[in-house]
XYZ file of C-alpha atoms in Angstrom:
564
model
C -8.674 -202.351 251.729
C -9.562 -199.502 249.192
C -8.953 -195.987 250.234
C -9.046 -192.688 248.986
C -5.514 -190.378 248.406
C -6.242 -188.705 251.536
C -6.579 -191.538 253.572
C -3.562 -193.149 252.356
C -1.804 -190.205 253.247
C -2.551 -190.021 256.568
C -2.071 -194.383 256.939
C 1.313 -193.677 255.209
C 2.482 -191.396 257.815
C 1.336 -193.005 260.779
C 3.247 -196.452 259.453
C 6.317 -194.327 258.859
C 5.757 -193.753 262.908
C 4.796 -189.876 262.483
C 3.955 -188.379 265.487
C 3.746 -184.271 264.770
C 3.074 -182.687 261.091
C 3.823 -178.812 260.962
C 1.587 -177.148 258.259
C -0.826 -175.047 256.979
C -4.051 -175.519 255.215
C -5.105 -174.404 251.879
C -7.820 -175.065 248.958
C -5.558 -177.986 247.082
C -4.812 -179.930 250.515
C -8.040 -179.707 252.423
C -9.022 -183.354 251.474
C -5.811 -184.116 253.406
C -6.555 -181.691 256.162
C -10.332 -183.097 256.751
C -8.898 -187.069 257.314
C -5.874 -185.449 260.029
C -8.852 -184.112 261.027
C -10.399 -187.387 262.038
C -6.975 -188.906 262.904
C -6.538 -189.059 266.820
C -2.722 -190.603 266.087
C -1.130 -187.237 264.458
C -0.526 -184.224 266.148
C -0.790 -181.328 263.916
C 0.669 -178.261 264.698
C -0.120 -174.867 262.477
C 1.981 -172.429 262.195
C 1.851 -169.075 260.741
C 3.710 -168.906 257.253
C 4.987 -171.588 255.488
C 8.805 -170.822 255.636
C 8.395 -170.856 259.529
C 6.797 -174.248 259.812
C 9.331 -175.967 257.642
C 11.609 -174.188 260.125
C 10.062 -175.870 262.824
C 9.997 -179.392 261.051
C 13.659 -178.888 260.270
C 14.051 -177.937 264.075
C 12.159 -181.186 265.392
C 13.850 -183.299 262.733
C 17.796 -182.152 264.846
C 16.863 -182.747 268.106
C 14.654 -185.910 267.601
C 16.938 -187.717 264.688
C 13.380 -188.536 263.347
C 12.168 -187.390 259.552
C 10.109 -184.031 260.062
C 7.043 -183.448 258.213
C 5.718 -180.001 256.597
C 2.295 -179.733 254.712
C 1.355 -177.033 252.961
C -1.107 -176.474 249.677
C -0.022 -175.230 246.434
C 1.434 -172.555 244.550
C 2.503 -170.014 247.399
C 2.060 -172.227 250.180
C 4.757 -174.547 247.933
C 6.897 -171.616 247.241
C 6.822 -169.976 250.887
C 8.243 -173.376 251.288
C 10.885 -173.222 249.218
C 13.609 -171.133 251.839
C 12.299 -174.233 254.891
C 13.695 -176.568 251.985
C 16.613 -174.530 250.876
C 17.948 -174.366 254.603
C 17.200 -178.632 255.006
C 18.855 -179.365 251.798
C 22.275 -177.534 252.631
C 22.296 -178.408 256.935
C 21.541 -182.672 255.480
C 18.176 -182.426 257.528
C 15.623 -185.827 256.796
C 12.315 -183.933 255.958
C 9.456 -184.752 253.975
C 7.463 -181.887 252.627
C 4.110 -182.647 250.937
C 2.785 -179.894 248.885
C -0.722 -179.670 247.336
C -1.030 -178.912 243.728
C -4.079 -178.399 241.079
C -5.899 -181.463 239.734
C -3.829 -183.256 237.252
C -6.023 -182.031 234.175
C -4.737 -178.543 235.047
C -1.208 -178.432 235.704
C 0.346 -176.307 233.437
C -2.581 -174.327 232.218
C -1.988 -171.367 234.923
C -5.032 -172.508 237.176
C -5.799 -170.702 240.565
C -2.966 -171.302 242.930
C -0.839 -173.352 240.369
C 3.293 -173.394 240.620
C 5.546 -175.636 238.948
C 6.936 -177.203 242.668
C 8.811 -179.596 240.989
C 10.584 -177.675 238.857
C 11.103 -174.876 241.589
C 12.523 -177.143 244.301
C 14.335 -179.378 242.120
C 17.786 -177.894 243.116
C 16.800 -177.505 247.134
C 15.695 -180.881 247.331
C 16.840 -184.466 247.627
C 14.670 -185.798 245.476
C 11.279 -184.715 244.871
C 7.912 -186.310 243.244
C 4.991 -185.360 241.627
C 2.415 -188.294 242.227
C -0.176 -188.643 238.703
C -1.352 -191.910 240.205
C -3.104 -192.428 243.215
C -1.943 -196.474 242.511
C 1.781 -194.992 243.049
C 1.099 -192.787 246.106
C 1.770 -195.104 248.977
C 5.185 -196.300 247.162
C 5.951 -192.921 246.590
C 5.374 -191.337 250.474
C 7.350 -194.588 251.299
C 10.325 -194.052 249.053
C 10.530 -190.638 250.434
C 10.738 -191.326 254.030
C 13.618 -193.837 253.099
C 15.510 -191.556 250.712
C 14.856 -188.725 253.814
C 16.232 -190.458 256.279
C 19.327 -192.948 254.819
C 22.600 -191.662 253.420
C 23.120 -187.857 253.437
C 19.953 -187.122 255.043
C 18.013 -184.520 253.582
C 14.411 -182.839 252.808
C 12.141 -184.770 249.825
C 8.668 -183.158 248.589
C 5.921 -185.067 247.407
C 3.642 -182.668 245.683
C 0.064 -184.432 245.307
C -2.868 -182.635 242.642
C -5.948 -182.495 244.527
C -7.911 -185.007 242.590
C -5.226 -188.185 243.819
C -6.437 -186.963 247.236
C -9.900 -187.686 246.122
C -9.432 -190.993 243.854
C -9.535 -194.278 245.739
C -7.151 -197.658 245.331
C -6.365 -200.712 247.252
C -3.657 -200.074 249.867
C -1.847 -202.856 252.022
C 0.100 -202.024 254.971
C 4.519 -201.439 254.150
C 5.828 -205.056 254.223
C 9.573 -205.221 254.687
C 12.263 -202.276 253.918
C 12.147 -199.655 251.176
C 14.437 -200.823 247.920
C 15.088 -198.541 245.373
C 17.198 -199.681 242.500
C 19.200 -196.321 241.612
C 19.270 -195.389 245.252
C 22.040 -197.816 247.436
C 23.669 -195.511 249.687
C 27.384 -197.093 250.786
C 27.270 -198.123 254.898
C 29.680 -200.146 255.816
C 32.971 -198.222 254.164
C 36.105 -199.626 252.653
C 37.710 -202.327 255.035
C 41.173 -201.535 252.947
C 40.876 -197.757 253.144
C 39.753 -197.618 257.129
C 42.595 -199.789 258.036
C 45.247 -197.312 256.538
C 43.330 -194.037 258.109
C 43.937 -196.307 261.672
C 47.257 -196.954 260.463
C 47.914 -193.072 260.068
C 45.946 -191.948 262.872
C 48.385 -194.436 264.831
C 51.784 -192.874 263.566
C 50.674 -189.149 263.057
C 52.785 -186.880 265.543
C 51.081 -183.475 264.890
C 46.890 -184.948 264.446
C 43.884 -183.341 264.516
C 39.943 -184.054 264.374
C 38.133 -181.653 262.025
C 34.279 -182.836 262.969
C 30.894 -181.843 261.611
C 27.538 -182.180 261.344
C 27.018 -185.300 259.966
C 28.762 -186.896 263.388
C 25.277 -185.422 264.582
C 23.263 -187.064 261.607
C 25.108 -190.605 262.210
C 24.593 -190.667 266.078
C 28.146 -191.144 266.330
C 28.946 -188.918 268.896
C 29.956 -191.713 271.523
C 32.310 -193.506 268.931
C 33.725 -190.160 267.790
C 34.576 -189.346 271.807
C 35.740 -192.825 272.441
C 38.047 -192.849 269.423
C 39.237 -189.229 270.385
C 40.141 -190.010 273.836
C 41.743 -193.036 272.692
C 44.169 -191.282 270.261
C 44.671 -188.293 273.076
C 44.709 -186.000 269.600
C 43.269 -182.702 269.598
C 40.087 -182.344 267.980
C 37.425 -178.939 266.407
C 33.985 -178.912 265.744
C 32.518 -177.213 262.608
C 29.487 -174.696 263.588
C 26.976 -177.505 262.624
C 29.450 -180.222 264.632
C 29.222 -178.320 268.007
C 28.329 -181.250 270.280
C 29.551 -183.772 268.408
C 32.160 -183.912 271.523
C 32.092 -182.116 274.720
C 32.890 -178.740 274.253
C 34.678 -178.875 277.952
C 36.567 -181.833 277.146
C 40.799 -180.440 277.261
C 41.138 -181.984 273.924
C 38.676 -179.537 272.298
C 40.031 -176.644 271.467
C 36.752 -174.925 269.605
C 35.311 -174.108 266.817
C 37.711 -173.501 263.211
C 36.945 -171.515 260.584
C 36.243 -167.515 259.888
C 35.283 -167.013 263.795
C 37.269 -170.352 265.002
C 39.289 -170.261 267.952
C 42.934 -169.198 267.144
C 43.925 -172.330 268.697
C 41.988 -174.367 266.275
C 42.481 -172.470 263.103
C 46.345 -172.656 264.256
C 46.271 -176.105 264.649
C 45.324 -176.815 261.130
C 47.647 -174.826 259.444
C 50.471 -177.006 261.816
C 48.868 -180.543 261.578
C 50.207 -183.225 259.830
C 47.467 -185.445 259.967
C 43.723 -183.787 259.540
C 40.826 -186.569 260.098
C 37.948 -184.751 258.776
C 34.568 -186.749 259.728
C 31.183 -185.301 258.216
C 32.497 -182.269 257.071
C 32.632 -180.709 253.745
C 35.036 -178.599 253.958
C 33.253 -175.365 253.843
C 34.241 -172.078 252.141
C 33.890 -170.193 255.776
C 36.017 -173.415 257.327
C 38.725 -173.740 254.823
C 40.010 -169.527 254.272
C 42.732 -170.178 251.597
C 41.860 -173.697 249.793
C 45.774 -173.525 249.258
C 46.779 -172.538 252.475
C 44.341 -175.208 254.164
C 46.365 -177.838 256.332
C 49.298 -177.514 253.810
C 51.852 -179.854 255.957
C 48.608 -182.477 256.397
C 48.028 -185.708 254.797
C 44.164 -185.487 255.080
C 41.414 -188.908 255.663
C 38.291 -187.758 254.603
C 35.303 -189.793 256.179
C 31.706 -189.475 254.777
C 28.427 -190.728 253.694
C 28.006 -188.607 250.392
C 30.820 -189.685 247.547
C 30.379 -186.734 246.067
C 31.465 -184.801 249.461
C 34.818 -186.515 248.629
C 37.635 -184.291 246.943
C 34.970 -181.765 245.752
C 36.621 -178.859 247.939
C 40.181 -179.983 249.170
C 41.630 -183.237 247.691
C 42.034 -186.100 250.157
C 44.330 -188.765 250.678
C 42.102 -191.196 251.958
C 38.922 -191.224 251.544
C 36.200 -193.307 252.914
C 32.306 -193.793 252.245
C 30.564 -194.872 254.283
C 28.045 -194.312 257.326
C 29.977 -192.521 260.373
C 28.800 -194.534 263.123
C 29.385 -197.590 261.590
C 33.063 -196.453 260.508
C 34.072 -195.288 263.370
C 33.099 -198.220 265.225
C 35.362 -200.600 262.971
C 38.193 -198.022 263.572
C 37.609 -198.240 267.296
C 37.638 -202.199 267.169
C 41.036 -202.144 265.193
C 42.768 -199.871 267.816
C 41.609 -202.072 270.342
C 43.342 -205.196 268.964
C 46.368 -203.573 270.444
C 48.337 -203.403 267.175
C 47.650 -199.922 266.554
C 47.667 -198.986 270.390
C 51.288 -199.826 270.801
C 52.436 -197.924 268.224
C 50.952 -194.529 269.441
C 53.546 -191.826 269.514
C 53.892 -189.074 272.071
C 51.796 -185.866 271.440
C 53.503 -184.140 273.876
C 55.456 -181.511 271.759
C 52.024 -180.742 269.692
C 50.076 -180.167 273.101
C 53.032 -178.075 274.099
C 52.637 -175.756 270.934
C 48.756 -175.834 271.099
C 48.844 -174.637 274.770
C 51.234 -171.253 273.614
C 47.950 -170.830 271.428
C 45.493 -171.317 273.624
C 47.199 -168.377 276.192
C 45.897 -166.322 273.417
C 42.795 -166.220 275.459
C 41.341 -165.397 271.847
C 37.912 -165.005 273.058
C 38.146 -162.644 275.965
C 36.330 -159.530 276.505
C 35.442 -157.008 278.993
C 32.024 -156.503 280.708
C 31.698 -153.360 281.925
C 29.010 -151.299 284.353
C 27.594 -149.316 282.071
C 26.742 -151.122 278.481
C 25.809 -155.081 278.250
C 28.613 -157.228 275.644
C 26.729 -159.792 273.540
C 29.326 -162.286 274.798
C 28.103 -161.539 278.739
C 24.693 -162.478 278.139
C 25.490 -165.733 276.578
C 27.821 -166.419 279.148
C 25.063 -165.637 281.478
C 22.256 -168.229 279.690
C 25.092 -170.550 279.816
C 25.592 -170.509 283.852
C 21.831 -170.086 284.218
C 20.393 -173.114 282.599
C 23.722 -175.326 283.725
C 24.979 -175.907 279.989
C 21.666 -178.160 279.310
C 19.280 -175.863 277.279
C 18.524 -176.806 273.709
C 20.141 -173.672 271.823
C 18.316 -172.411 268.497
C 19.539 -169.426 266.983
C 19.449 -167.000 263.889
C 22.143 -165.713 261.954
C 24.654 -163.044 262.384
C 26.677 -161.675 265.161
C 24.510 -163.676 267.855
C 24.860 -166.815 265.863
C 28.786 -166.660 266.092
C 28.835 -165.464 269.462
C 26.819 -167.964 270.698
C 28.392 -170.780 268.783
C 31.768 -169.541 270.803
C 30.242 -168.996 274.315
C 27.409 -171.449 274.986
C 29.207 -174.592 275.243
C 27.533 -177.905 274.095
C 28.247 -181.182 276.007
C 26.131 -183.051 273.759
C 24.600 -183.103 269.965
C 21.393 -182.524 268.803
C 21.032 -178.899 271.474
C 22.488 -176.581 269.108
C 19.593 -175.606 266.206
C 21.092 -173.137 263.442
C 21.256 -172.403 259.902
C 24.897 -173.203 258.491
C 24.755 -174.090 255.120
C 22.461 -171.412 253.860
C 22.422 -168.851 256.516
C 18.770 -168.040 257.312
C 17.483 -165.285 258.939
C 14.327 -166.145 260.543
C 15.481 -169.645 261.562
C 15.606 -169.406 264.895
C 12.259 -169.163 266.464
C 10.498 -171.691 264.069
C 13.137 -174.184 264.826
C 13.081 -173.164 268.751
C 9.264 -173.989 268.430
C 9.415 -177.323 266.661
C 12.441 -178.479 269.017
C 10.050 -177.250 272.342
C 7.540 -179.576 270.433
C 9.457 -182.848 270.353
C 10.922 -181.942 274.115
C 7.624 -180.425 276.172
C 9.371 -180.510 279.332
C 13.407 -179.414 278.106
C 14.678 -176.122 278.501
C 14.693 -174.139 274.954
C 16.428 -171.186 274.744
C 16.675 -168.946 271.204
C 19.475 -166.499 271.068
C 18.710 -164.000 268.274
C 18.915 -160.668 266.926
C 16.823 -157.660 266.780
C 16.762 -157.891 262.761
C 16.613 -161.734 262.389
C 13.623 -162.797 264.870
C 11.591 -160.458 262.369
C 12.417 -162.487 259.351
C 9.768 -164.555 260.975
C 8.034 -162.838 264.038
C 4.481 -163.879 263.262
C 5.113 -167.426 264.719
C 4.598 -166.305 268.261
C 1.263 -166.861 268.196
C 2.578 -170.044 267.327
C 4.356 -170.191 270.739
C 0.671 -168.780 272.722
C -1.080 -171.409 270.651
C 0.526 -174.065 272.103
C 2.054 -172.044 275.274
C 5.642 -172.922 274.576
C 7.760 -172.052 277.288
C 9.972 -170.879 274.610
C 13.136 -168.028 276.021
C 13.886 -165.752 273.331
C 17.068 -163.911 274.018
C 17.131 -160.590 271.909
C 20.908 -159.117 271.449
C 19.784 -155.830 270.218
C 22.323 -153.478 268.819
C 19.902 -151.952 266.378
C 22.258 -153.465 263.512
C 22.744 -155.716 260.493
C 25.087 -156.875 262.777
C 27.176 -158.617 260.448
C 27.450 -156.773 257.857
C 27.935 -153.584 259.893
C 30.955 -155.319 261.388
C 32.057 -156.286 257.354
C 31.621 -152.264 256.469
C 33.670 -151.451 259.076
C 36.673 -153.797 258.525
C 36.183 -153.908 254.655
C 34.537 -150.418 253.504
C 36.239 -148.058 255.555
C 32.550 -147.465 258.017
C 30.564 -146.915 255.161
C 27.136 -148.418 256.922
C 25.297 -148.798 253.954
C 21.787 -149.653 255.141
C 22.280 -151.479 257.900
C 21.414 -149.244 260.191
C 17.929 -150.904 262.141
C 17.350 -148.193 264.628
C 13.864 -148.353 263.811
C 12.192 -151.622 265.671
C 8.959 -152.443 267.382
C 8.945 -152.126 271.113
C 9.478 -155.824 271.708
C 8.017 -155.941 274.909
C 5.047 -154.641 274.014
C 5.160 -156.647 270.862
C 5.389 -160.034 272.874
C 2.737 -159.064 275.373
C 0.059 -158.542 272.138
C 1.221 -161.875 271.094
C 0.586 -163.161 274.683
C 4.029 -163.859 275.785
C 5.973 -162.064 278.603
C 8.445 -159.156 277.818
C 11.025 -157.653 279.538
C 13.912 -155.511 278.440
C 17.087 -153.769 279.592
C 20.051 -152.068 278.917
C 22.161 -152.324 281.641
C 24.838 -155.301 282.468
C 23.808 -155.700 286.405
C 20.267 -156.772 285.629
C 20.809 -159.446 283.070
C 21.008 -162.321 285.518
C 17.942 -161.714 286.912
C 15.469 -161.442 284.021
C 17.250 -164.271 282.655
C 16.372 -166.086 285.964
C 12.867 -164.259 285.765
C 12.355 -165.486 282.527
C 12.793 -169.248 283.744
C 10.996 -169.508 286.400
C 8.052 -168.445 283.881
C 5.895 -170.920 283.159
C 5.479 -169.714 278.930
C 6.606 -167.857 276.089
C 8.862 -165.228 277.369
C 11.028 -162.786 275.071
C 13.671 -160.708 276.463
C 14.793 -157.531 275.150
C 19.227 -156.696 275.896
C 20.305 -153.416 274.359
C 23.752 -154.700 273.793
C 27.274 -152.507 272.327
C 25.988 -151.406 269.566
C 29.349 -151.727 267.448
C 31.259 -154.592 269.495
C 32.475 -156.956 266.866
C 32.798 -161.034 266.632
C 36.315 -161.764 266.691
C 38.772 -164.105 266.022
C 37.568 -163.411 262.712
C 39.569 -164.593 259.163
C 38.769 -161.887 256.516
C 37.316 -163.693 253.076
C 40.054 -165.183 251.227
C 42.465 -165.174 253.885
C 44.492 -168.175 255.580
C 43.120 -169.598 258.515
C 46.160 -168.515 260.137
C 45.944 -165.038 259.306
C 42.703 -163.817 261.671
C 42.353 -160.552 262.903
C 42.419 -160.851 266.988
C 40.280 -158.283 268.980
């Protein structure tokens, strides 16, 4: 059948199975915009700046495992884009962004709303096209929903000029799977290499798990526990691996890295055997590269070669997709050869319990100002563990990474890789999008949530029952807590004393506010604020200079954190 670009657009997504598209209209995409128009099969959802809907396609795209779709017109609307991409690319998130851009004839001659999107995202993307052909454009919005979703995941843009939109072809329904000749992402892993990581894991005395987000990618959480459980080793999450295994589970013994447990960040300096799965070894995991797991033969499991040795060298590595790795290594321990030759981790559970009586995350809650940490602890307890957690960055993000605990992936929405402000409440909206009827909570800071406050009309629009959870200390948080440790209290502008009132900010946006500042009302608006059927944002004056600790100062050893 011959359609026009526009209509191919709309068939393409709806065969990729396309359910929601977050975006925002403009001149060079209205031709799009009219057919979703006429489309009963997409919902569209529009937001209120471009970096917050990619946000919220990026959030929808974690909790569902499914591709998430942004669309957004040209020049500004592409480059408003360009953080939503930024934060995709580094966190491995499948996205497909299309962008509009000026008729073919006039790219490159500075026309109205003209930006070179290609060239711009180039280095945020994982691949990106610019479509001349309208004969190409169904291949193309194909190949990017493949090369989105397979291997290291991550966010592809399709920018289409306004005329393709307009031109007509023949188009014929996908027939079979996507093959792209440069593009054959390793699955299965090296039969030889996985069969010597089982033959370590088997002999190790002093092993650990190192997990991270891409256990979440894979959807290998249930072969990660099983093979856990099976070894009886210790095992730590990344901050985008929280999930990945149940966070009350006695083997887990938190988070590693700059605000990692002191049991964890302990336990890698001793191992002698690290098993890092979909990790990549991250500046703020590792401290000291060459103080990282130095008594530690180290298997290094992932998708992405070039993940491989590009931070810590490896002794074994293995490509290859985690779900499907893990479930060979779990079939060779069960053959019994493996099992029988398990030693006994006795001593190392012995010397990782003298850690854990650190208590390294304790803290005081007294009667007159509210700790950051309580009112976690507090969202925790009220929604039973089971609310899907989106946050922003800073202070808030760390604490709440240490004190809401996650039984299981894809609950915990937050920016890792690139550490964006103004994260949180797009990705709280798309995730409240894909899950109506779940519990979604945002924990955020005064600073971050207005990075990207405009999207609550977003939330009245579509009367998300959305909880925003304000930790207010009227601070960078963050970086006040880096002045004082590192530049002698020199708060160089990060004083934010000067904020809207939020409750009265929330109620001209429609949503319920509330606020307090002192610790024996906290369980009640939090209970207040879920038995509200909407958008409700809640205001805690929190210790203004309480500070996230463990914490290992940059360019320190793991085992060398400052304990509160």
């Amino acid at each position: 059948m011959r359609l026009t670009g526009a209509e191919i657009i709309v068939q393409c997504l709806l065969e990729q199975g396309v359910k929601t598209v977050f975006g925002y209209p403009g001149g060079a995409v209205l031709n799009i915009y009219d057919e979703i128009y006429k489309c009963k099969d997409l919902q569209h959802v529009l937001g209120r700046h471009e970096q917050g809907l990619l946000h919220a396609a990026d959030g929808y795209a974690r909790v569902t495992g499914e591709v998430g779709v942004a669309l957004v017109t040209s020049g500004p609307g592409a480059t408003n884009a360009v953080t939503g991409l930024a934060t995709a690319y580094m966190d491995s998130i499948p996205m497909v962004c299309i962008t509009g851009q000026v008729p073919v004839a006039l790219i490159g001659n500075d026309a109205f709303q003209e930006a070179d999107t290609v060239g711009i995202t180039r280095s945020c993307t994982k691949h990106n096209y610019l479509v001349k052909d309208v004969k190409d454009l169904a291949r193309v919005l194909r190949e990017a929903f493949y090369i989105a979703r397979t291997g290291r995941p991550g966010p592809v843009l399709v920018d289409i000029p306004k005329d393709i939109t307009i031109a007509a072809t023949e188009y014929s329904p996908a027939k079979g799977e996507v093959s792209i000749r440069s593009y054959k992402p390793s699955i299965s892993g090296h039969t030889g290499q996985i069969r010597k990581a089982a033959g370590l894991m088997a002999k190790a005395k002093r092993p650990l798990f190192y997990t991270g987000g891409g256990v979440i990618l894979s959807n290998a959480a249930e072969e990660l526990t099983q093979l856990v459980r099976k070894l009886g080793a210790p095992i730590t999450n990344t901050l985008m691996g929280l999930g990945g295994f149940p966070c009350t589970d006695k083997q887990f013994v938190g988070m590693l890295g700059m605000h990692g447990t002191y049991e964890a960040n302990m336990a890698v300096s001793r191992c002698d055997l690290l098993v890092a799965i979909g990790a990549r070894f991250d500046d703020r995991v590792t401290g000291k590269i060459s103080q990282f797991a130095p008594e530690a033969k180290i298997i290094h499991l992932d998708v992405d070669p070039t993940s491989i040795s590009k931070n810590v060298e490896v002794d074994v590595p293995i490509v290859g997709d985690i779900k499907t790795v893990l479930g060979k290594m779990l079939a060779m321990m069960e053959d019994g050869k493996y099992q029988s030759e398990l030693p006994d981790l006795g001593d190392w559970w012995a010397e990782i319990e003298q850690w854990r009586r650190k208590e390294c995350l304790k803290f005081t809650q007294g009667d007159e100002v509210i700790e950051a940490q309580y009112v976690i602890q507090k969202l925790y307890e009220l929604t039973k563990g089971n609310a899907i957690v989106a946050t922003d960055v800073g202070q808030h993000q760390m604490w709440a990474a240490q004190f809401y605990g996650f039984e299981k992936p894809r609950r915990w929405l937050t920016s890792g890789g690139l550490g964006t402000m103004g994260y949180g409440l797009p990705a709280a909206i798309g995730a409240q999008m894909a899950f109506p009827h779940e519990t979604v909570v945002l924990i955020t800071g005064e600073s971050s949530i207005q990075m990207n406050i405009q999207e609550l009309a977003t939330l009245k629009q579509y009367n998300l029952p959305v909880k925003i959870a304000i930790l207010n200390n009227s601070f960078l948080g963050m970086v006040r807590q880096w002045q004082e440790l590192f530049y002698e209290r020199r708060y160089s502008e990060s004083d934010m004393t000067v904020h809207p009132d939020f409750v009265q900010l929330a109620q001209a946006y429609g949503a319920t506010g509330m606020m307090t500042a002192r610790p024996a009302e906290v369980s009640g608006i939090i209970e207040k604020a879920l038995a509200i059927d909407g958008p409700v944002l809640m205001d805690f004056r929190v210790n203004r200079e309480a500070n996230v600790y463990p914490m290992v100062p940059a360019g320190a050893a793991l085992n060398e954190m400052i304990l509160l």
